[in-house]
Structures are given as structure tokens and as C-alpha cells.
mmCIF file of C-alpha atoms in Angstrom:
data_model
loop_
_atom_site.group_PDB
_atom_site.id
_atom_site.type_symbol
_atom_site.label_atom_id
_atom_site.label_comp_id
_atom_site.label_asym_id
_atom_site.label_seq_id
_atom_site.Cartn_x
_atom_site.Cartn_y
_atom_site.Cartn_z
ATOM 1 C CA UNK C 1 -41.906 -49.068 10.509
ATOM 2 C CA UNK C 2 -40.369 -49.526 7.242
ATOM 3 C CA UNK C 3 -37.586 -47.742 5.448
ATOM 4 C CA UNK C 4 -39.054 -46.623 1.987
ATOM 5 C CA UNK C 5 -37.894 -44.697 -0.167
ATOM 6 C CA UNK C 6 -39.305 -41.295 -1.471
ATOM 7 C CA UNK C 7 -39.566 -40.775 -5.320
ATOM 8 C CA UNK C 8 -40.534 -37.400 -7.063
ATOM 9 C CA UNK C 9 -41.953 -37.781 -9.768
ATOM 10 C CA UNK C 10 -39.889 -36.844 -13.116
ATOM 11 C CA UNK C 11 -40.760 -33.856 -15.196
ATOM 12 C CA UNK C 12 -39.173 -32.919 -18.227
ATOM 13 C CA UNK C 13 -37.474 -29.729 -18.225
ATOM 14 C CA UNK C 14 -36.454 -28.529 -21.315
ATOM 15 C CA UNK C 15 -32.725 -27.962 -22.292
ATOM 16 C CA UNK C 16 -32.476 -23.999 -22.133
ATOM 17 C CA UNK C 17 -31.515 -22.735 -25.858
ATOM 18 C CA UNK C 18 -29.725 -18.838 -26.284
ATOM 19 C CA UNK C 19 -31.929 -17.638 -29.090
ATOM 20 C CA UNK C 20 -29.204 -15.266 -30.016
ATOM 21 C CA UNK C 21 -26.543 -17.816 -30.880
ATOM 22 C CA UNK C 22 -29.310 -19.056 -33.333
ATOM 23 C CA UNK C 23 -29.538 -15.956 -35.290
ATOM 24 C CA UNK C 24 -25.963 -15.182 -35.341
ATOM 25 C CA UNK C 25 -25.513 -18.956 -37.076
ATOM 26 C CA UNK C 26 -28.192 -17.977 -39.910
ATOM 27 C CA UNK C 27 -26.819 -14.672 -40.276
ATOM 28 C CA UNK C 28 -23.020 -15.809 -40.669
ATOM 29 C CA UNK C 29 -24.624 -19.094 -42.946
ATOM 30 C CA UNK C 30 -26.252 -16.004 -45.114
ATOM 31 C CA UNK C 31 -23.175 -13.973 -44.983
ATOM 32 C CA UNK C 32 -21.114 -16.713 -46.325
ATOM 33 C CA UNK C 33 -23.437 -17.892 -48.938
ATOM 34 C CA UNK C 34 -23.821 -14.364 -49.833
ATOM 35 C CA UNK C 35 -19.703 -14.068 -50.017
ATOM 36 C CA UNK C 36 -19.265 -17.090 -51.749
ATOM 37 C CA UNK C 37 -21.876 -16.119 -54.565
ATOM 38 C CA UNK C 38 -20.004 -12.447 -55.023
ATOM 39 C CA UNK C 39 -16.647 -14.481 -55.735
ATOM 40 C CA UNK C 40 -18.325 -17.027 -57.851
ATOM 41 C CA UNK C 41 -19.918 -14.359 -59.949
ATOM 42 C CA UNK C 42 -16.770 -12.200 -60.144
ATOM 43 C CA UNK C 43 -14.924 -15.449 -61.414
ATOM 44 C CA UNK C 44 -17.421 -16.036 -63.930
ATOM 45 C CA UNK C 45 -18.076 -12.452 -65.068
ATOM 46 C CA UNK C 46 -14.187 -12.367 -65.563
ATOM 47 C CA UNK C 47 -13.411 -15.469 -67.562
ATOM 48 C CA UNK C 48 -16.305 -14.374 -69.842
ATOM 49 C CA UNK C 49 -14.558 -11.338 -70.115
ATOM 50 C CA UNK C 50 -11.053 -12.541 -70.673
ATOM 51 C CA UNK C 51 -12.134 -14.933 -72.971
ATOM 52 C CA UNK C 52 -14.487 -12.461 -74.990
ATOM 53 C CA UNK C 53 -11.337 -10.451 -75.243
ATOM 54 C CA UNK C 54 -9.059 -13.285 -76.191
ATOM 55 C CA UNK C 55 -11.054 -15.692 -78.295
ATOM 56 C CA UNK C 56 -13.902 -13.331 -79.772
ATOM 57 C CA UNK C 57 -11.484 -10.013 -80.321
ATOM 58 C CA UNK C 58 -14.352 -8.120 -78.447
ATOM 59 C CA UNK C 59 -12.706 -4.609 -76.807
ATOM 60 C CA UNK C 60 -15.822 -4.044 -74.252
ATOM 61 C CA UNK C 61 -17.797 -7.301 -73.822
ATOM 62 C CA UNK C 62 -21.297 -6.904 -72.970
ATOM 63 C CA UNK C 63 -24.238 -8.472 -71.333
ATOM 64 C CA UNK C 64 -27.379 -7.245 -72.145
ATOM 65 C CA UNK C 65 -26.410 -3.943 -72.916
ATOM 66 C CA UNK C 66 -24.206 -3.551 -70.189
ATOM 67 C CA UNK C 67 -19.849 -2.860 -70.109
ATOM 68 C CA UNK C 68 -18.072 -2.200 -67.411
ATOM 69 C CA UNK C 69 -14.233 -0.384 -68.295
ATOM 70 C CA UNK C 70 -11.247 0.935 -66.115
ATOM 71 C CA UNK C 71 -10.377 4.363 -66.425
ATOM 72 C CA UNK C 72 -6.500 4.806 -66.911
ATOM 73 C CA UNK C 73 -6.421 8.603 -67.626
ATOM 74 C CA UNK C 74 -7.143 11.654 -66.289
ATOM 75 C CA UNK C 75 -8.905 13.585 -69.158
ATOM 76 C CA UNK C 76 -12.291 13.426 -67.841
ATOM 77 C CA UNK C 77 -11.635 15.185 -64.368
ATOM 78 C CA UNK C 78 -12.931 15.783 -62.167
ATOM 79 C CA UNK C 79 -16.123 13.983 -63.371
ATOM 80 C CA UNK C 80 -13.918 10.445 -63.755
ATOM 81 C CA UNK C 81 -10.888 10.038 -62.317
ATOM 82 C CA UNK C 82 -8.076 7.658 -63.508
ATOM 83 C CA UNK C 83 -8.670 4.461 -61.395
ATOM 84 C CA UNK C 84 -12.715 4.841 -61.490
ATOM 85 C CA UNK C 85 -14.918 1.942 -63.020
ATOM 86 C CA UNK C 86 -17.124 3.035 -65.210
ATOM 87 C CA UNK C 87 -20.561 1.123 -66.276
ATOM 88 C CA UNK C 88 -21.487 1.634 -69.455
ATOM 89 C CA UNK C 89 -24.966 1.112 -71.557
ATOM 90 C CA UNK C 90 -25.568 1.048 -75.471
ATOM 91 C CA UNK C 91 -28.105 3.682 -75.898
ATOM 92 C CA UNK C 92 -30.601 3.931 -78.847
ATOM 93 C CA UNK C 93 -29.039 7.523 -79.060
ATOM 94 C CA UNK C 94 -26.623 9.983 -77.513
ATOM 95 C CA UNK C 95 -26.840 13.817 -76.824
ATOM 96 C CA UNK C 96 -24.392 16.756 -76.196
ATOM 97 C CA UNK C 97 -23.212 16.534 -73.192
ATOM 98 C CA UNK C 98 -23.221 12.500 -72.757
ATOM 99 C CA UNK C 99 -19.992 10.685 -71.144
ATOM 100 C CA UNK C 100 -19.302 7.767 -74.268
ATOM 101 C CA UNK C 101 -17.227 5.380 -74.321
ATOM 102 C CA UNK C 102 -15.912 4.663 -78.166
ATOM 103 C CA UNK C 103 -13.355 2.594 -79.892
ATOM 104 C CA UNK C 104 -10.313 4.696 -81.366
ATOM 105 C CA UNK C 105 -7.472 2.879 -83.005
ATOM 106 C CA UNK C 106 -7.906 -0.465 -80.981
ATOM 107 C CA UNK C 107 -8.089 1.688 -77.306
ATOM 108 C CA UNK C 108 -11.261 2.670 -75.537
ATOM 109 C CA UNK C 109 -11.687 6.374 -74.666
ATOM 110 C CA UNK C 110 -14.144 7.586 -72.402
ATOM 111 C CA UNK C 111 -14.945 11.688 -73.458
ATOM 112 C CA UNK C 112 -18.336 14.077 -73.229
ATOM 113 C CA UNK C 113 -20.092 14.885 -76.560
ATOM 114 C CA UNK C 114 -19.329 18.230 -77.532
ATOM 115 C CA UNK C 115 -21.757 18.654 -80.219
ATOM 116 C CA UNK C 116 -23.623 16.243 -82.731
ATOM 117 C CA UNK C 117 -23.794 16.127 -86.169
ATOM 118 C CA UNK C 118 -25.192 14.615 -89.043
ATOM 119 C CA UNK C 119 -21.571 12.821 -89.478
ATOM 120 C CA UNK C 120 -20.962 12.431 -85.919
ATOM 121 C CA UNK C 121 -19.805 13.503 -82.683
ATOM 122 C CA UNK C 122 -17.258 15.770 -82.095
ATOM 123 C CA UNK C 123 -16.452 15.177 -78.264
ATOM 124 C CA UNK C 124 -13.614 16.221 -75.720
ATOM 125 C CA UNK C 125 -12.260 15.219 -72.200
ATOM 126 C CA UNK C 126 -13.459 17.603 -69.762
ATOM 127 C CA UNK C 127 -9.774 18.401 -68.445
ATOM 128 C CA UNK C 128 -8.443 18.920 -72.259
ATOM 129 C CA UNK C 129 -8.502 22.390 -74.007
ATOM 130 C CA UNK C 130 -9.484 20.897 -77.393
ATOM 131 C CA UNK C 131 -11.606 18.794 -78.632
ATOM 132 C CA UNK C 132 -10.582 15.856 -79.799
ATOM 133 C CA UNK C 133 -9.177 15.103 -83.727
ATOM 134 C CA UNK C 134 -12.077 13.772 -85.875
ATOM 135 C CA UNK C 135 -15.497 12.746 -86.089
ATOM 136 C CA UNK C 136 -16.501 10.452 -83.445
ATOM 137 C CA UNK C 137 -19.125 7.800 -85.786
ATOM 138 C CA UNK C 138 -22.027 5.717 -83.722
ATOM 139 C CA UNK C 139 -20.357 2.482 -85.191
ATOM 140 C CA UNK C 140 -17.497 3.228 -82.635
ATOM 141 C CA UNK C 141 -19.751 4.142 -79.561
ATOM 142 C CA UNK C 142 -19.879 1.341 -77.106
ATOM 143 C CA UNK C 143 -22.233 3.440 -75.195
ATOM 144 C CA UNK C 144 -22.692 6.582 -72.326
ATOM 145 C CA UNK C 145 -20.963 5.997 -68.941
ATOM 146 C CA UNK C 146 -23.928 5.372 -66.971
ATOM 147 C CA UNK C 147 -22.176 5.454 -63.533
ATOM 148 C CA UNK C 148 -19.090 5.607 -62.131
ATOM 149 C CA UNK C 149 -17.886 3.680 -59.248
ATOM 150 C CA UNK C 150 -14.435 5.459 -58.183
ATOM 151 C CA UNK C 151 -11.342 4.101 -57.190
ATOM 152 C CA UNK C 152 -11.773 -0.227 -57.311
ATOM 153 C CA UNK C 153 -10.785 0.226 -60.775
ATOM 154 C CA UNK C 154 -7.225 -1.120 -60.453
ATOM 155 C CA UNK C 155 -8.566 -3.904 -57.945
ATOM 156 C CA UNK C 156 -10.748 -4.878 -61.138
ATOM 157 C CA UNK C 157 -7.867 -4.705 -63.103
ATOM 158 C CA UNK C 158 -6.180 -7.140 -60.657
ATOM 159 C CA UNK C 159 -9.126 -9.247 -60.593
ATOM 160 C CA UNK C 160 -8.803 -9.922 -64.333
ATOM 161 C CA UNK C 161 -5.284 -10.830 -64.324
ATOM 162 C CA UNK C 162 -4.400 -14.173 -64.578
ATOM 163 C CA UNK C 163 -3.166 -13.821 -60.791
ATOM 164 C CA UNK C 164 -6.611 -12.442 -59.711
ATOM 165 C CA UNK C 165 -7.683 -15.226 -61.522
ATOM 166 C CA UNK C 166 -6.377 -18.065 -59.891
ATOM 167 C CA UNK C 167 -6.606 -15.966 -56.334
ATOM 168 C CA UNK C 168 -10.607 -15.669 -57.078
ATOM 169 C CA UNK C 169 -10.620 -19.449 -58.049
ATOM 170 C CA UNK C 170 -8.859 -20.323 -54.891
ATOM 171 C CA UNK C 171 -11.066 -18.400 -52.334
ATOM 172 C CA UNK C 172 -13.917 -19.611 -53.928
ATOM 173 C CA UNK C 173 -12.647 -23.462 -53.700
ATOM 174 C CA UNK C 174 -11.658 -22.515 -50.308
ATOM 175 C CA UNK C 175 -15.219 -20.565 -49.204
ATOM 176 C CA UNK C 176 -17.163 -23.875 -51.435
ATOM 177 C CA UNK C 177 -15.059 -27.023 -49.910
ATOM 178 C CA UNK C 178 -13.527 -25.647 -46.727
ATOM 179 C CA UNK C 179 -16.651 -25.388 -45.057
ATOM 180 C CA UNK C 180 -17.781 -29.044 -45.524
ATOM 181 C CA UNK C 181 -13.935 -29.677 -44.219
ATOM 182 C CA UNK C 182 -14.234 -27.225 -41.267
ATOM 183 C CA UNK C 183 -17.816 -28.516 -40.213
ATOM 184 C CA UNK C 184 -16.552 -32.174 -39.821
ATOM 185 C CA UNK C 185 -13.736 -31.158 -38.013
ATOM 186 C CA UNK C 186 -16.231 -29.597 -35.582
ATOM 187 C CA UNK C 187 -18.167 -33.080 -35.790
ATOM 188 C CA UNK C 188 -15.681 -34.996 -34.714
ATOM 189 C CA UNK C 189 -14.453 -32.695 -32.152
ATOM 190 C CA UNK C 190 -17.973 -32.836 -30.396
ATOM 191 C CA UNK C 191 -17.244 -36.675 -30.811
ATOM 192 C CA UNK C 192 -14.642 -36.671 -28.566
ATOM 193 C CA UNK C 193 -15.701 -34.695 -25.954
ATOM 194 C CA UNK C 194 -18.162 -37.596 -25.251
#
């Protein structure tokens, strides 16, 4: 007799892969790219802002049609509250009872339209007793309050500072570059363990 030796023959058997761990990956790749473009666009939309307000003397930039303002005051309660962020439009048009937004001695003021007339608008906060002094004229409108997003008003405010500034500029660096820096960290960790 002679000694041999038994082989099996070799079959492939595929490396088992959790599906789950996939689709948590793509959704936190989405979720970052989705973060990252939020802050990018914030830092964008509030250096054009800045510098509209700076360098072109503009009191509401707009895009399209479209303002966005901070309310400081509480004369339009309890519609808008002090803190709330208004978006405004430029209408063709307004009517009585429309929330505008208009220019009065170099400060924005955000008041209903009490009545129109062939002059102008007479028009009122809805928490004062009186209306307010003089004609409002549509060269002063920057347009009706469209919608009101309350209370991220101040965080806006923030953002636009030259502090929210550089804190947007640095989570964005952070969010764009970091994650090149943290994935070859993992790379060569994985190197090592070989």
C-alpha cells in the first residue's frame, strides 16, 4: 500500500459582505456632501451679501427677486416676532393687508399695508396703535414678506459677522480637506495591520 495523500478540490467561497454597512457609507458620503454644500452656499450667499452691503451701498441685496432680512423689533406681533427671518419678494404690486418690507431713513421696516393710495401706502405694525408717519412710496418697497422662518434670525445675524465668517470658512475647509486627511489616515492604518 501506499501513503497518498487526499486533496479536495478548491472552491471559491465568496468573502461574506454586510449589505448594511454599505448603505450606511453612501448615506453618511451623501450626508456630508449634502453638509458641506449647505456651508459652502451659506459662505457664498453671505460674502455676496456683505459685500453688496459694503461695496455696492445695497440695504437688502437680492437674487432674482428674492431678500432675506432679520427682524429686530417687535411691532409686527404676533405675526413676526423679533428674531424671525423673513424672505422677502419684489412684487409687480402690493395690496392692503400685505407684510412689506421698505426703506425708511437708511433702516428697513417690515409693517402691513393699511390702505393704498394713489400716493402710496399708508401701513402700520400690527402691535402699534397708529399707523405709521407718512406715505409709504413703491420706490421704497423692497417687497412683501413672503415667509417667515422664526427664531434663526440672530444665528443669521451671527453668520454674517465677520466671526461667522471666518467660523463658516473654517468648517467648510475642515468638512472639504479633512476628509481627504482623515481617509488616508484610515489607509495607512489598514497598512499596518498587514
Amino acid at each position: 500500500k501506499t501513503a497518498g495523500t487526499t486533496c479536495l478540490p478548491l472552491q471559491y467561497t465568496p468573502k461574506e459582505t454586510n449589505k448594511g454597512d454599505d448603505s450606511v457609507k453612501i448615506l453618511g458620503k451623501m450626508a456630508y456632501a449634502m453638509v458641506t454644500a449647505v456651508l459652502v452656499l451659506i459662505l457664498v450667499w453671505n460674502c455676496y451679501q456683505v459685500w453688496s452691503m459694503k461695496m455696492l451701498h445695497m440695504d437688502l441685496p437680492q437674487i432674482f427677486g428674492w431678500s432675506q432680512a432679520v427682524v429686530l423689533s417687535g411691532s409686527m406681533e404676533p405675526v413676526i416676532s423679533a428674531g424671525d427671518l423673513i424672505l422677502i419678494h419684489r412684487e409687480e404690486d402690493y395690496m392692503k393687508g400685505d407684510i412689506i418690507t421698505f426703506s425708511d431713513h437708511g433702516s428697513l421696516v417690515t409693517h402691513r399695508i393699511e390702505e393704498k393710495t394713489e400716493n402710496g401706502f399708508v401701513t402700520r405694525g400690527d402691535a402699534n396703535n397708529v399707523t405709521d408717519s407718512g406715505l409709504v412710496d413703491r420706490e421704497r418697497i423692497r417687497g412683501r414678506a413672503a415667509a417667515v422662518i422664526p427664531g434663526i434670525g440672530y444665528a443669521i445675524l451671527f453668520l454674517r459677522s465677520q466671526e461667522g465668517l471666518l467660523l463658516i470658512a473654517v468648517l467648510s475647509a475642515l468638512l472639504i480637506w479633512g476628509k481627504g486627511w482623515t481617509g488616508s489616515l484610515s489607509k495607512r492604518g489598514r497598512s499596518n495591520e498587514r
